[in-house]
């Protein structure tokens, strides 16, 4: 029996709206971000998903997103596992800077490399490869066994920690994952087989 993995990026945060590098900083959701989370909750409920297990990061924008999704799905009083392994990539010295100001200061190309290369970290921060080095072992140890047992797992996390999972699950190359963007509030759903391998990506 296949398991189901539901990945959701947090809704728009106050720093997404201000176009600031966020990383491990901890802003709230905006009203739009809350609406995005609720809309995803409604969509998952409409598809009759009944998740068994719930995970999120140590950052409030993802935690609040999960809470709003569960509220919309009418799922109450469940255990939610929070872990820094699911945190956004750490943007290091760029955290708190405006992304356009950073482009002015260091150039479009350098900022693109810091944001979307696989193994070049921003100053004092994590590359996607560094992020995967903490997110994937957690997924493999804590979440994949549940999926192999046929459970439905809902994870609310961040653009780059989710891209690390997507890259591994879909078997994407470093070049292929660079082009992959996950919008705020966007769900990605997979069927995972008893062997832990991807069966199919589920269209919502
Ligand atoms: O942490 C951030 O700044 C954003 O949530 C993700 O930023 P990115 O899309 O520039 O990697």
GROMACS .gro file of C-alpha atoms and ligand atoms in nm:
model
  215
    1UNK     CA    1   0.000   0.000   0.000
    2UNK     CA    2   0.142   0.342  -0.093
    3UNK     CA    3   0.185   0.629   0.147
    4UNK     CA    4   0.098   0.989   0.063
    5UNK     CA    5   0.331   1.282   0.122
    6UNK     CA    6   0.176   1.630   0.122
    7UNK     CA    7   0.434   1.913   0.113
    8UNK     CA    8   0.316   2.274   0.160
    9UNK     CA    9   0.532   2.586   0.150
   10UNK     CA   10   0.433   2.841   0.414
   11UNK     CA   11   0.203   3.122   0.308
   12UNK     CA   12   0.340   3.468   0.227
   13UNK     CA   13   0.533   3.611   0.523
   14UNK     CA   14   0.581   3.976   0.623
   15UNK     CA   15   0.938   3.953   0.493
   16UNK     CA   16   0.833   3.788   0.164
   17UNK     CA   17   0.605   4.091   0.115
   18UNK     CA   18   0.895   4.328   0.189
   19UNK     CA   19   1.123   4.124  -0.043
   20UNK     CA   20   1.372   4.056   0.237
   21UNK     CA   21   1.601   3.753   0.263
   22UNK     CA   22   1.448   3.557   0.551
   23UNK     CA   23   1.621   3.225   0.615
   24UNK     CA   24   1.613   3.144   0.988
   25UNK     CA   25   1.461   3.481   1.090
   26UNK     CA   26   1.110   3.445   1.220
   27UNK     CA   27   0.847   3.683   1.072
   28UNK     CA   28   0.473   3.621   1.083
   29UNK     CA   29   0.242   3.544   0.793
   30UNK     CA   30   0.071   3.834   0.619
   31UNK     CA   31  -0.307   3.833   0.578
   32UNK     CA   32  -0.250   3.710   0.222
   33UNK     CA   33  -0.028   3.433   0.363
   34UNK     CA   34  -0.304   3.328   0.600
   35UNK     CA   35  -0.552   3.320   0.310
   36UNK     CA   36  -0.309   3.110   0.105
   37UNK     CA   37  -0.280   2.859   0.391
   38UNK     CA   38  -0.658   2.842   0.435
   39UNK     CA   39  -0.710   2.793   0.060
   40UNK     CA   40  -0.467   2.500   0.062
   41UNK     CA   41  -0.649   2.353   0.362
   42UNK     CA   42  -0.978   2.379   0.174
   43UNK     CA   43  -0.826   2.218  -0.137
   44UNK     CA   44  -0.682   1.926   0.062
   45UNK     CA   45  -1.016   1.877   0.239
   46UNK     CA   46  -1.198   1.880  -0.097
   47UNK     CA   47  -0.968   1.597  -0.211
   48UNK     CA   48  -1.066   1.404   0.106
   49UNK     CA   49  -0.709   1.373   0.233
   50UNK     CA   50  -0.702   1.242   0.591
   51UNK     CA   51  -0.343   1.291   0.707
   52UNK     CA   52  -0.211   1.070   0.987
   53UNK     CA   53   0.107   1.261   1.079
   54UNK     CA   54   0.201   1.629   1.087
   55UNK     CA   55   0.544   1.794   1.067
   56UNK     CA   56   0.671   2.149   1.042
   57UNK     CA   57   0.982   2.355   1.106
   58UNK     CA   58   1.090   2.557   1.409
   59UNK     CA   59   0.979   2.879   1.237
   60UNK     CA   60   0.641   3.037   1.303
   61UNK     CA   61   0.549   3.112   0.939
   62UNK     CA   62   0.544   2.737   0.865
   63UNK     CA   63   0.388   2.645   1.202
   64UNK     CA   64   0.104   2.896   1.154
   65UNK     CA   65   0.051   2.774   0.796
   66UNK     CA   66   0.004   2.419   0.926
   67UNK     CA   67  -0.233   2.536   1.201
   68UNK     CA   68  -0.453   2.718   0.945
   69UNK     CA   69  -0.453   2.419   0.708
   70UNK     CA   70  -0.563   2.189   0.991
   71UNK     CA   71  -0.833   2.436   1.097
   72UNK     CA   72  -0.974   2.439   0.743
   73UNK     CA   73  -0.959   2.058   0.726
   74UNK     CA   74  -1.140   2.029   1.060
   75UNK     CA   75  -0.848   1.835   1.208
   76UNK     CA   76  -0.817   1.910   1.580
   77UNK     CA   77  -0.605   1.798   1.875
   78UNK     CA   78  -0.331   1.624   1.680
   79UNK     CA   79   0.040   1.592   1.759
   80UNK     CA   80   0.258   1.821   1.548
   81UNK     CA   81   0.630   1.747   1.525
   82UNK     CA   82   0.846   2.058   1.486
   83UNK     CA   83   1.210   2.025   1.384
   84UNK     CA   84   1.483   2.264   1.270
   85UNK     CA   85   1.580   2.006   1.005
   86UNK     CA   86   1.280   2.138   0.808
   87UNK     CA   87   1.380   2.505   0.850
   88UNK     CA   88   1.438   2.728   0.550
   89UNK     CA   89   1.800   2.747   0.425
   90UNK     CA   90   1.996   2.986   0.647
   91UNK     CA   91   2.063   3.301   0.440
   92UNK     CA   92   2.347   3.402   0.674
   93UNK     CA   93   2.472   3.758   0.627
   94UNK     CA   94   2.200   3.827   0.366
   95UNK     CA   95   1.920   3.771   0.619
   96UNK     CA   96   1.717   4.090   0.660
   97UNK     CA   97   1.859   4.254   0.345
   98UNK     CA   98   1.629   4.360   0.063
   99UNK     CA   99   1.681   4.131  -0.237
  100UNK     CA  100   1.687   4.423  -0.483
  101UNK     CA  101   1.938   4.613  -0.267
  102UNK     CA  102   2.153   4.299  -0.265
  103UNK     CA  103   2.136   4.289  -0.648
  104UNK     CA  104   2.244   4.654  -0.656
  105UNK     CA  105   2.534   4.584  -0.422
  106UNK     CA  106   2.665   4.248  -0.549
  107UNK     CA  107   2.506   4.224  -0.896
  108UNK     CA  108   2.215   4.021  -1.039
  109UNK     CA  109   2.431   3.720  -1.127
  110UNK     CA  110   2.593   3.684  -0.785
  111UNK     CA  111   2.259   3.707  -0.603
  112UNK     CA  112   2.108   3.452  -0.843
  113UNK     CA  113   2.399   3.219  -0.769
  114UNK     CA  114   2.348   3.258  -0.392
  115UNK     CA  115   1.970   3.203  -0.425
  116UNK     CA  116   1.956   2.927  -0.684
  117UNK     CA  117   2.290   2.749  -0.724
  118UNK     CA  118   2.311   2.401  -0.572
  119UNK     CA  119   2.639   2.423  -0.378
  120UNK     CA  120   2.741   2.791  -0.349
  121UNK     CA  121   2.624   2.929  -0.009
  122UNK     CA  122   2.550   3.293   0.062
  123UNK     CA  123   2.809   3.451   0.296
  124UNK     CA  124   2.768   3.294   0.641
  125UNK     CA  125   2.473   3.085   0.522
  126UNK     CA  126   2.367   2.753   0.370
  127UNK     CA  127   2.360   2.637   0.007
  128UNK     CA  128   2.075   2.413  -0.111
  129UNK     CA  129   2.324   2.125  -0.072
  130UNK     CA  130   2.385   2.224   0.292
  131UNK     CA  131   2.010   2.245   0.351
  132UNK     CA  132   1.959   1.899   0.198
  133UNK     CA  133   2.234   1.765   0.427
  134UNK     CA  134   2.007   1.829   0.726
  135UNK     CA  135   1.662   1.791   0.568
  136UNK     CA  136   1.711   1.462   0.384
  137UNK     CA  137   1.850   1.256   0.677
  138UNK     CA  138   1.555   1.374   0.887
  139UNK     CA  139   1.309   1.280   0.610
  140UNK     CA  140   1.470   0.939   0.563
  141UNK     CA  141   1.485   0.859   0.936
  142UNK     CA  142   1.153   1.004   1.060
  143UNK     CA  143   0.911   1.039   0.769
  144UNK     CA  144   0.995   0.784   0.498
  145UNK     CA  145   0.933   0.479   0.726
  146UNK     CA  146   0.581   0.613   0.790
  147UNK     CA  147   0.519   0.659   0.417
  148UNK     CA  148   0.648   0.306   0.343
  149UNK     CA  149   0.391   0.183   0.597
  150UNK     CA  150   0.113   0.352   0.400
  151UNK     CA  151   0.061   0.659   0.619
  152UNK     CA  152  -0.046   1.004   0.495
  153UNK     CA  153   0.207   1.267   0.607
  154UNK     CA  154   0.153   1.644   0.592
  155UNK     CA  155   0.460   1.871   0.608
  156UNK     CA  156   0.447   2.252   0.615
  157UNK     CA  157   0.794   2.394   0.552
  158UNK     CA  158   0.992   2.636   0.335
  159UNK     CA  159   1.090   2.700  -0.025
  160UNK     CA  160   1.439   2.558  -0.004
  161UNK     CA  161   1.393   2.280   0.251
  162UNK     CA  162   1.106   2.158   0.032
  163UNK     CA  163   1.315   2.193  -0.286
  164UNK     CA  164   1.573   1.966  -0.119
  165UNK     CA  165   1.300   1.704  -0.065
  166UNK     CA  166   1.155   1.749  -0.414
  167UNK     CA  167   1.501   1.704  -0.567
  168UNK     CA  168   1.553   1.375  -0.382
  169UNK     CA  169   1.200   1.238  -0.431
  170UNK     CA  170   1.181   1.321  -0.802
  171UNK     CA  171   1.547   1.232  -0.863
  172UNK     CA  172   1.625   1.575  -1.010
  173UNK     CA  173   1.976   1.685  -1.105
  174UNK     CA  174   2.127   2.001  -0.951
  175UNK     CA  175   2.049   2.180  -1.278
  176UNK     CA  176   1.687   2.058  -1.284
  177UNK     CA  177   1.613   2.164  -0.924
  178UNK     CA  178   1.750   2.512  -0.988
  179UNK     CA  179   1.459   2.583  -1.223
  180UNK     CA  180   1.200   2.450  -0.975
  181UNK     CA  181   1.013   2.716  -0.778
  182UNK     CA  182   0.751   2.648  -0.510
  183UNK     CA  183   0.508   2.936  -0.452
  184UNK     CA  184   0.398   3.046  -0.105
  185UNK     CA  185   0.111   2.824   0.015
  186UNK     CA  186   0.161   2.581  -0.275
  187UNK     CA  187   0.099   2.209  -0.208
  188UNK     CA  188   0.298   1.929  -0.374
  189UNK     CA  189   0.157   1.576  -0.329
  190UNK     CA  190   0.333   1.243  -0.391
  191UNK     CA  191   0.237   0.876  -0.366
  192UNK     CA  192   0.532   0.687  -0.214
  193UNK     CA  193   0.552   0.308  -0.248
  194UNK     CA  194   0.638   0.044   0.016
  195UNK     CA  195   0.993   0.051  -0.123
  196UNK     CA  196   1.016   0.423  -0.044
  197UNK     CA  197   1.027   0.520  -0.409
  198UNK     CA  198   0.807   0.772  -0.588
  199UNK     CA  199   0.496   0.612  -0.741
  200UNK     CA  200   0.346   0.929  -0.883
  201UNK     CA  201   0.304   1.302  -0.827
  202UNK     CA  202  -0.064   1.363  -0.748
  203UNK     CA  203  -0.234   1.651  -0.930
  204UNK     CA  204  -0.467   1.843  -0.698
  205LIG     O1  205   1.416   3.278   0.303
  205LIG     C1  206   1.377   3.353   0.211
  205LIG     O2  207   1.424   3.463   0.181
  205LIG     C2  208   1.263   3.304   0.123
  205LIG     O3  209   1.167   3.240   0.198
  205LIG     C3  210   1.319   3.210   0.021
  205LIG     O4  211   1.404   3.287  -0.047
  205LIG     P1  212   1.453   3.248  -0.193
  205LIG     O5  213   1.331   3.214  -0.273
  205LIG     O6  214   1.524   3.374  -0.237
  205LIG     O7  215   1.546   3.129  -0.174
   0.00000   0.00000   0.00000
